[in-house]
XYZ file of C-alpha atoms in Angstrom:
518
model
C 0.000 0.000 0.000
C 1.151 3.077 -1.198
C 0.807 5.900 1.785
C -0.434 8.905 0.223
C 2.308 11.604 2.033
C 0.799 14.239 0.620
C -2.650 13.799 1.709
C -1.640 13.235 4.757
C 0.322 16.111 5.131
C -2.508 18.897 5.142
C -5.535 16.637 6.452
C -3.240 16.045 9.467
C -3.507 20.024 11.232
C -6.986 20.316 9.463
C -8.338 17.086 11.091
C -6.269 17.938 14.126
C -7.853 21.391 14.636
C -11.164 19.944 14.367
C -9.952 17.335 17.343
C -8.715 19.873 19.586
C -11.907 21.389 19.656
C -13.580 18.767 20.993
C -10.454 18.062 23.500
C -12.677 18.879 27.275
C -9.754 21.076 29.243
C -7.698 23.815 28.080
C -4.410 22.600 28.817
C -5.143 19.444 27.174
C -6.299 21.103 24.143
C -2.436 22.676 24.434
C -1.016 19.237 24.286
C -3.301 17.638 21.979
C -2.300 20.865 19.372
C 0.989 20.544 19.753
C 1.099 16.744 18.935
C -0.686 17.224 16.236
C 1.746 20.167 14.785
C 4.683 17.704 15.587
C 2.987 14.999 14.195
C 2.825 17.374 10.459
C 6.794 18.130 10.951
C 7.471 14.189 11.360
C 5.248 13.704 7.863
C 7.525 16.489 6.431
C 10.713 14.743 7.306
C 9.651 11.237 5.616
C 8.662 13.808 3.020
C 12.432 15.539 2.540
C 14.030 11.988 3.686
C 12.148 10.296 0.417
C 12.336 13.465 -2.030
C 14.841 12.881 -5.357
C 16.327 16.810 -6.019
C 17.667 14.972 -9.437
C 14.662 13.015 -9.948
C 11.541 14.032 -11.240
C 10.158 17.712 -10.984
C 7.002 17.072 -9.295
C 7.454 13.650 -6.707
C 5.112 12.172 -4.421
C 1.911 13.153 -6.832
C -1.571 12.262 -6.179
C -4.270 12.464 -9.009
C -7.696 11.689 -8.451
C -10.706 13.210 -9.967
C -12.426 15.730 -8.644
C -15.309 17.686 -10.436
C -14.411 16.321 -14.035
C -17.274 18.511 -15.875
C -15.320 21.580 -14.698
C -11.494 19.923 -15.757
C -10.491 19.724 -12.083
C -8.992 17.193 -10.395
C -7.252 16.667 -6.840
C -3.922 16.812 -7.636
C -0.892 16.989 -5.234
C 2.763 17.483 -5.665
C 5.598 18.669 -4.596
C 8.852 20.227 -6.072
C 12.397 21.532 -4.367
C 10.744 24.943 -4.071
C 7.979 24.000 -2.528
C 9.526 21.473 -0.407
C 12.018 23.979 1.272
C 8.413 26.260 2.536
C 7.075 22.873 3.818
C 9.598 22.378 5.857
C 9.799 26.061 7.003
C 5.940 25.678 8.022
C 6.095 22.281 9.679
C 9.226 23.622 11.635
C 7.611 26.952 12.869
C 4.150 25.933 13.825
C 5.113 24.007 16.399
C 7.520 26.665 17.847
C 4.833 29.406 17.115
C 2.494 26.951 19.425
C 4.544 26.970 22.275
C 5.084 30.307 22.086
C 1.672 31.276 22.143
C 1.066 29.044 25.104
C -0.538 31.635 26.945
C -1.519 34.176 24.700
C -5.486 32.696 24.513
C -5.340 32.946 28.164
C -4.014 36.828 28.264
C -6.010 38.343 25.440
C -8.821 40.769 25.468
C -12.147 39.379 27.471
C -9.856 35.513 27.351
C -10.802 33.896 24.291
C -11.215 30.285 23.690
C -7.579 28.834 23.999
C -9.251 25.786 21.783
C -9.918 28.356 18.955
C -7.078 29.621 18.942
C -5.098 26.558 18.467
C -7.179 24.749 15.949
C -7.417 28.515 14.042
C -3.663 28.312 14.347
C -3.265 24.290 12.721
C -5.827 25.412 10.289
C -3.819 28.188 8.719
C -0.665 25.579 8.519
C -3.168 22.847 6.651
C -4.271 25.058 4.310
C -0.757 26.939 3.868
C 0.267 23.691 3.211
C -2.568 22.546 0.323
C -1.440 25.687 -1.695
C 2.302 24.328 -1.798
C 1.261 21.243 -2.537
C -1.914 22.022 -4.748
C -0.908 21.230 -9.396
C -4.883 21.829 -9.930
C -5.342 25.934 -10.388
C -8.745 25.834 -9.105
C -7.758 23.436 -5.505
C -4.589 26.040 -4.714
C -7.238 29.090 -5.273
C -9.474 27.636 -3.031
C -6.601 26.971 -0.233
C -5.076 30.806 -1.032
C -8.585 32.399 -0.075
C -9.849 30.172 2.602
C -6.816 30.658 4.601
C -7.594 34.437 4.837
C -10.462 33.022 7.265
C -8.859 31.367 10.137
C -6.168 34.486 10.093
C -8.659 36.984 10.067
C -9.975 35.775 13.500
C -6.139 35.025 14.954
C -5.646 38.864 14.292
C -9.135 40.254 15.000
C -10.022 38.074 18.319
C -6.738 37.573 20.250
C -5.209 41.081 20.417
C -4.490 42.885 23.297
C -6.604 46.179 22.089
C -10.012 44.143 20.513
C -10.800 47.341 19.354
C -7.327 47.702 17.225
C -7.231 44.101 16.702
C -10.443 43.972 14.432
C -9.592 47.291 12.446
C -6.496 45.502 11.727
C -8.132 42.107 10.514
C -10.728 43.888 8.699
C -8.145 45.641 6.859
C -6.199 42.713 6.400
C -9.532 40.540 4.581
C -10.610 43.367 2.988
C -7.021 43.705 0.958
C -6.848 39.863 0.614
C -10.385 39.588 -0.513
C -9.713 42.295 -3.277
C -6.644 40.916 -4.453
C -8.560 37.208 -4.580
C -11.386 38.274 -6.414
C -9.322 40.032 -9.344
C -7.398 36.409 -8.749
C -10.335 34.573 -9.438
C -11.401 36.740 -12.598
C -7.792 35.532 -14.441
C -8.789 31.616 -13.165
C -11.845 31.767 -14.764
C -10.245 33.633 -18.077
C -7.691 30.922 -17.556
C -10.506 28.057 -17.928
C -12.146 29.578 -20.994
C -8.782 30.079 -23.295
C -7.868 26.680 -22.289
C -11.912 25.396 -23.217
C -10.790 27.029 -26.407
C -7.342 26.321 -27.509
C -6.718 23.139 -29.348
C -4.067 22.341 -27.307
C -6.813 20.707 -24.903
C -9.572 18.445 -25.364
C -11.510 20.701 -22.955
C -11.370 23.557 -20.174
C -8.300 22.195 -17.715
C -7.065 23.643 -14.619
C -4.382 21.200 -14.507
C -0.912 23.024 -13.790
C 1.177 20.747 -15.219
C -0.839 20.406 -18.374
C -1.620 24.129 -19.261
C 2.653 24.931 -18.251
C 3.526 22.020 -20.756
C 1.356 23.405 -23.797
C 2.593 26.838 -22.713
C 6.440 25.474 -22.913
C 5.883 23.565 -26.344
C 4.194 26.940 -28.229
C 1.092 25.175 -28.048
C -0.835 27.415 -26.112
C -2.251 30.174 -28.655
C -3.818 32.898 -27.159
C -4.154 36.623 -28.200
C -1.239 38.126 -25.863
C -3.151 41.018 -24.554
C -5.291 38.370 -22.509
C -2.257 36.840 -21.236
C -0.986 39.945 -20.311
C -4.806 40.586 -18.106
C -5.090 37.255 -16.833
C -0.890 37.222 -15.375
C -2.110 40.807 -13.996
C -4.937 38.896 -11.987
C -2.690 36.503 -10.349
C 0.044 39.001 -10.130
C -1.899 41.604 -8.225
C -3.703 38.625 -5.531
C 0.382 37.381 -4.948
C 1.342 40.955 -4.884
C -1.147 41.836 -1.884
C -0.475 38.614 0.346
C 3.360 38.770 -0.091
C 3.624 42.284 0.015
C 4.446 43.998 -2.849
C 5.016 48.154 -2.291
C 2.694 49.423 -2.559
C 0.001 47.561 -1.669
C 1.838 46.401 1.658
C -0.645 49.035 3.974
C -2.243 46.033 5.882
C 0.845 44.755 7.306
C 2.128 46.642 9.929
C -1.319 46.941 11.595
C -2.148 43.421 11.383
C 1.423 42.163 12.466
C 1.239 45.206 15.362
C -2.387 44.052 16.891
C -1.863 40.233 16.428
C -0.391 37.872 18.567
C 3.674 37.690 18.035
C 2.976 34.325 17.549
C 0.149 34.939 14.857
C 1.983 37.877 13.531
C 5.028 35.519 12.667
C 2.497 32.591 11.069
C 1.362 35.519 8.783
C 4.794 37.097 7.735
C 6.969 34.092 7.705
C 4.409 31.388 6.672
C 1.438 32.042 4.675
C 2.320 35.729 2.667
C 5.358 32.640 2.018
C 2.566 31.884 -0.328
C 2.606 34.965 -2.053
C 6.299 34.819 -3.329
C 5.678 31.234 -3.866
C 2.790 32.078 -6.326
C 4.753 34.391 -8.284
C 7.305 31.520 -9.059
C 5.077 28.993 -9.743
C 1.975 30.525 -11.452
C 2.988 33.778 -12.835
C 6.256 32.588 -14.486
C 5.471 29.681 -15.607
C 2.022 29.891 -16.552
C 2.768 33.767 -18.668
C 6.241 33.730 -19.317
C 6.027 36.244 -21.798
C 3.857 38.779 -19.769
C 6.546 38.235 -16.603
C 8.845 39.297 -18.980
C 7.124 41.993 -20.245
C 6.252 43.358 -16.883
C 9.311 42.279 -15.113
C 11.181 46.096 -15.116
C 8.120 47.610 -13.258
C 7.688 44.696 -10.800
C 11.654 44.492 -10.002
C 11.389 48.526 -9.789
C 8.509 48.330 -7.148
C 10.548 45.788 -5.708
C 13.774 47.898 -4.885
C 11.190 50.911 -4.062
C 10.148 48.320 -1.382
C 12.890 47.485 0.120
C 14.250 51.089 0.522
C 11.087 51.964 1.303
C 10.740 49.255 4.200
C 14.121 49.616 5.489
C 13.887 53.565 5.699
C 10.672 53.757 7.346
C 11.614 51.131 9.951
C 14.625 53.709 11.125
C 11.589 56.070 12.099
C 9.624 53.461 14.163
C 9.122 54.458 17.708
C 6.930 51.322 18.325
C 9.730 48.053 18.461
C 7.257 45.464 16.667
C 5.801 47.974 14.157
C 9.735 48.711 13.349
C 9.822 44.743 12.763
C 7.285 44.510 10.738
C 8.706 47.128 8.301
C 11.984 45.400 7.986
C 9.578 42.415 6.219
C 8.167 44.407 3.673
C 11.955 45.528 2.738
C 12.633 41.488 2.881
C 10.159 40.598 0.501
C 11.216 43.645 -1.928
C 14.404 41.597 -2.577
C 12.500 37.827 -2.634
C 10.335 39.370 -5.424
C 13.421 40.789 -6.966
C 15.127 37.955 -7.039
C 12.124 36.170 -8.642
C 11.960 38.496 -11.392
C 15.453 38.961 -12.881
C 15.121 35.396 -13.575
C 18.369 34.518 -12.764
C 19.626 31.103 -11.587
C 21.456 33.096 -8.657
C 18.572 35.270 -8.422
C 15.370 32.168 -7.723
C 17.874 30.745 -5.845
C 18.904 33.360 -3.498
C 15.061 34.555 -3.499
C 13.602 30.582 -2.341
C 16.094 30.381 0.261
C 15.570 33.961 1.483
C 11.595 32.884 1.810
C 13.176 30.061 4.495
C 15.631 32.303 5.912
C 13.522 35.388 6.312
C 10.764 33.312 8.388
C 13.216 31.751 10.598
C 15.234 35.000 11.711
C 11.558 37.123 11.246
C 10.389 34.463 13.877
C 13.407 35.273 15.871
C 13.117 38.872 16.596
C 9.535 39.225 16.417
C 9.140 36.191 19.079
C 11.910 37.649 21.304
C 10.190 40.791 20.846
C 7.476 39.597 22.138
C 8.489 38.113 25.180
C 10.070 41.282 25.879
C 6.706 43.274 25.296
C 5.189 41.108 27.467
C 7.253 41.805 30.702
C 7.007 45.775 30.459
C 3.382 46.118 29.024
C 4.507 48.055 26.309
C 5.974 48.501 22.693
C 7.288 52.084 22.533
C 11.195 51.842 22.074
C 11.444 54.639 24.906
C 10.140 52.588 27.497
C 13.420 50.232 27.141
C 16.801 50.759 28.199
C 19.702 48.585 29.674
C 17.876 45.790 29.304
C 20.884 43.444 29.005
C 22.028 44.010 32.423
C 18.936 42.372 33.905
C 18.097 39.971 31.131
C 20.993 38.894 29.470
C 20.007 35.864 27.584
C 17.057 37.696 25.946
C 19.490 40.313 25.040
C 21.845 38.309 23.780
C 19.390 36.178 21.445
C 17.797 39.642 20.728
C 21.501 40.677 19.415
C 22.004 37.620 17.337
C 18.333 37.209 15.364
C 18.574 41.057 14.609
C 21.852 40.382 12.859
C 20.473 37.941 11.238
C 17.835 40.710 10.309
C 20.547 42.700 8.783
C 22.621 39.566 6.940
C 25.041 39.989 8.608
C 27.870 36.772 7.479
C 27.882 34.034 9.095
C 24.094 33.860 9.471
C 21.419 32.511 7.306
C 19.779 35.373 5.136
C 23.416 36.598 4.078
C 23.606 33.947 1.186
C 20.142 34.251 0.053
C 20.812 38.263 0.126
C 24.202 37.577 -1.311
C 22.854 35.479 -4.092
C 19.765 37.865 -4.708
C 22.540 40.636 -5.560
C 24.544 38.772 -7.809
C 21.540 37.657 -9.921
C 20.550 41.011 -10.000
C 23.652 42.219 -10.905
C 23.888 40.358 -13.838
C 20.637 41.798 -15.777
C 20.418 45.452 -13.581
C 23.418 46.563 -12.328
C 21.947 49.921 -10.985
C 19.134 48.179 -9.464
C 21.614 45.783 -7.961
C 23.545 49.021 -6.583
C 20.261 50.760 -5.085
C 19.087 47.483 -3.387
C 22.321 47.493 -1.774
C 21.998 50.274 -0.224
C 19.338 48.508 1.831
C 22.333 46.577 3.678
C 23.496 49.994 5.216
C 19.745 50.685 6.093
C 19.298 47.471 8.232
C 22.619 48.062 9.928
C 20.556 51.543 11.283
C 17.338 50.158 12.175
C 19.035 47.491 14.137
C 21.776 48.602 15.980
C 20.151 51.687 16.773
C 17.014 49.844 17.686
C 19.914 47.223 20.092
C 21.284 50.403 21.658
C 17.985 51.915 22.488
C 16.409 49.004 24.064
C 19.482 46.598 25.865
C 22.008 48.905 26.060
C 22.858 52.122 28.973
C 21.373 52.451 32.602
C 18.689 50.180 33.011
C 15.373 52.471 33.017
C 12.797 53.061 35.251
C 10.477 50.232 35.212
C 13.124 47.868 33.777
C 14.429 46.718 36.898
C 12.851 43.637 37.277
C 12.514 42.376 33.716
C 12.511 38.639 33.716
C 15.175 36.788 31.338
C 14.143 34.296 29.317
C 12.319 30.899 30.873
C 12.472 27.579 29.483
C 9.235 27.596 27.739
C 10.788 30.318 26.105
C 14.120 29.146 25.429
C 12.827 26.019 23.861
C 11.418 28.633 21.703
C 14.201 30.895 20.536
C 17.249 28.155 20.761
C 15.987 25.927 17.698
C 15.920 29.085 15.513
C 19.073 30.458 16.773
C 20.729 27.068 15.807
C 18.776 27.265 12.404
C 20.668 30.625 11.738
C 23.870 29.560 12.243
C 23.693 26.184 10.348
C 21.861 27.846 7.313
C 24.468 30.144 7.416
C 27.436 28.182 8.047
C 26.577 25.298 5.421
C 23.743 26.059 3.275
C 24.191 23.281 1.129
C 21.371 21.047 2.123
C 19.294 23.808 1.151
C 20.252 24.855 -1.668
C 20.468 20.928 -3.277
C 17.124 20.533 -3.384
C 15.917 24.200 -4.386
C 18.670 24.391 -7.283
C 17.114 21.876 -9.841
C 13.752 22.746 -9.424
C 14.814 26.768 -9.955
C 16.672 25.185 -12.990
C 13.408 23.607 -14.371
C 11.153 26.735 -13.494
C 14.092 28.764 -16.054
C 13.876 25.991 -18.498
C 10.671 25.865 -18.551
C 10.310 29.778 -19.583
C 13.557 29.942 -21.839
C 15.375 32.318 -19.710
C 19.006 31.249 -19.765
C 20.926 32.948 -17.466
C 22.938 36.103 -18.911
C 26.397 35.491 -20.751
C 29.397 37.402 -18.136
C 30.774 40.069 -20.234
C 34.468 40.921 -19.878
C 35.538 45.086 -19.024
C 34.779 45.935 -22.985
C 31.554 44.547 -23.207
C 32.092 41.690 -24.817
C 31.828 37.828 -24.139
C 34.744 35.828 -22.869
């Protein structure tokens, strides 16, 4: 018997949120979660321990049909690219759990700690179906539905309800937008492939439609390619975020949970980049190419953009949450120089980001916790009565600004260099961002742990355990990923090789000092 992995994978946290519902006591509802995120981390490691990097593209699939009138089917598989977020998600939810161990039982008018949780494993089930998802139609489903359970993690466990539900609001109501335009190219997807000869009948198989595409197949006036990649385009560009349609973010990463804040940034707008790789390359190659010197542009705006508004923060997680929207400026640059360097760099800044965004914002959290408050002035010489937290503080903020040694610096490093190689200048000005994070986080260090200790500081806890068990997993993560990225970077290579392949973009010849080829 053939176990399907797959299946398994995303039914696991749905199924399991629906359990811990039912679970009687609050702490056992606690337990039963976190089993049930640890049991979707052990599927992910038979997962990585049985997936090929040189063998097929997609491994593991699953094809069954679905609703066969409308050319949808449920089919599953996975790739190097999306493998690498799997693991990302299946790592942090269970870290994200215990770190929210309390936060049910400390919001506004206490909340249900059991909806909490199972809203919590139902964002990583669904996160998970749109990695996994090769029918159009099954990963638009997962991409909306998933705006549901986070809309009630920001909106109902905030400290300030009345904040927290402006922010969520906002949050859907940009989501939503960007979905429905979505769903406007799927269905203009189904009708050219109803009637191109290339099918027998409207498909919304990936794998099918991308093939046709690849072999010139696929005949369709260009302007309507050019709409329908502007559909998907503009949903991806909203979830990841893109400047400028990034306005939701800081409020809903401010009023949520740190723990839900950091399932939004570092695992489902993860989606977002992810969707531009997938769908709008390979699905449009033309129109990403036609398109791709405004979207790199409003990339670079983005991450000087991010990076220079962070400086200004006065409010430490708001000044976090900035720093993401300059992060994913140079993922979505790196996806659109389509560059070997470039995907590369940009998938392994998507795992690199959520692990040392997870860091700070966590740490940041705990810290918020103690004092009761988020302004930067409140802080001072905090490292002389909690070291550790300091010190962990210290490390996933350098990590924040890639510094060596630590994970994001290759995926930064190999963002540039892609860059480089098509847009030199925009290479140059998205540099610049590396002398903007150095600001916003050693000023932001000096401010909070550094000097007397304040007023009010005095008796600042240091880290517990619960919260150690927390931070010291992703500490190690950013010193292995950036010690020996290898691993990594095995499995994400050949499937960035086929995505380039599969949309004829070779990577640029090196020129010598005169211009010419060597």
């Amino acid at each position: 018997m053939v176990i399907p992995w797959l299946s398994v994978l995303w039914a696991a946290p749905i199924i399991g949120a629906g359990v811990v519902m039912l679970m009687p006591r609050r702490a056992l509802a606690k337990w039963v979660a976190l089993a049930v995120s640890l049991l979707a981390l052990g599927v992910t490691v038979v997962i990585a321990a049985g997936f090929d990097p040189g063998g097929e593209q997609y491994q593991f699939v699953e094809s069954r049909r679905w609703i066969p009138s409308f050319g949808t089917g449920y089919i599953l598989g996975v790739d190097g690219i999306a493998l690498a977020l799997i693991v990302l998600t299946a790592v942090l939810v269970p870290l994200l759990i215990v770190a929210g161990w309390n936060d049910a039982d400390n919001a506004a008018q206490r909340r249900s700690v059991h909806t909490y949780l199972a809203l919590t494993l139902a964002v990583e089930g669904m996160v998970f179906m749109s990695l996994i998802a090769l029918d159009i139609l099954l990963f638009y489903v997962f991409f909306e539905a998933m705006l549901i359970p986070m809309y009630f993690l920001i909106g109902g466990f905030g400290a300030d309800r009345v904040a927290s539900s402006k922010a969520a609001v906002k949050f859907l109501l940009y989501n939503l937008f960007g979905g429905l335009i979505m769903l406007a190219a799927v269905i203009g997807l189904y009708v050219t492939t109803a009637g191109s000869d290339a099918f027998g009948s409207g498909t919304f198989d990936f794998r099918a439609i991308v093939a046709a595409v690849a072999a010139g197949d696929f005949a369709v006036n260009p302007a309507v390619l050019n709409l329908m990649f502007a559909g998907f385009m503009f949903a991806f560009a909203v979830k990841a975020p893109l400047w400028p349609l990034h306005r939701w973010l800081p409020d809903a990463a401010v009023e949520a949970t740190p723990a839900s804040a950091v399932l939004m940034m570092a695992v489902m707008d993860k989606v977002g980049t992810f969707g531009m790789l997938r769908y709008c390359l390979q699905l449009f190659p033309d129109a990403a190419t036609l398109f791709r010197p405004l979207i790199i542009t409003l990339a670079v705006v983005g991450i000087i953009y991010g990076a220079v508004v962070a400086i200004g923060q006065t409010d430490v997680m708001r000044l976090i949450a900035y720093t993401s929207i300059s992060h994913f400026g140079f993922i979505i640059l790196g996806i659109f120089v389509m560059t070997t360097q470039g995907q590369s760099g940009s998938t392994l800044y998507m795992v690199n980001h959520g692990i040392s965004t997870a860091a700070l914002f966590l740490i940041a959290g705990f810290l918020v916790s103690r004092r009761g408050s988020r302004l930067i002035a409140a802080y001072g010489g905090v490292q002389k009565v909690a070291p550790v937290l300091a010190g962990t503080f210290l490390v996933a903020g350098l990590a924040t600004l890639s510094l060596p040694g630590l994970a994001p610096f290759i995926s930064e490093f190999l963002v540039l260099i892609g860059t480089f190689t098509r847009y030199p200048v925009l290479a140059v000005l998205a540099a610049t961002a590396l002398v903007l994070s150095a600001i916003y986080v050693l000023w932001l260090y000096q401010r909070i742990m550094t000097g007397p200790v304040r007023e009010g500081n005095e008796r600042l806890r240091d880290l517990v355990p619960r919260e150690l068990a927390v931070v010291t997993p992703l500490i190690v993560l950013l010193l292995v990923l950036g010690i020996y990225p290898k691993p990594a970077l095995d499995v994400i290579d050949p499937a960035v090789g086929h995505t380039l392949t599969t949309i004829d973009q070779p990577d640029p010849a090196p020129t010598l000092a005169d211009g010419n080829a060597p």
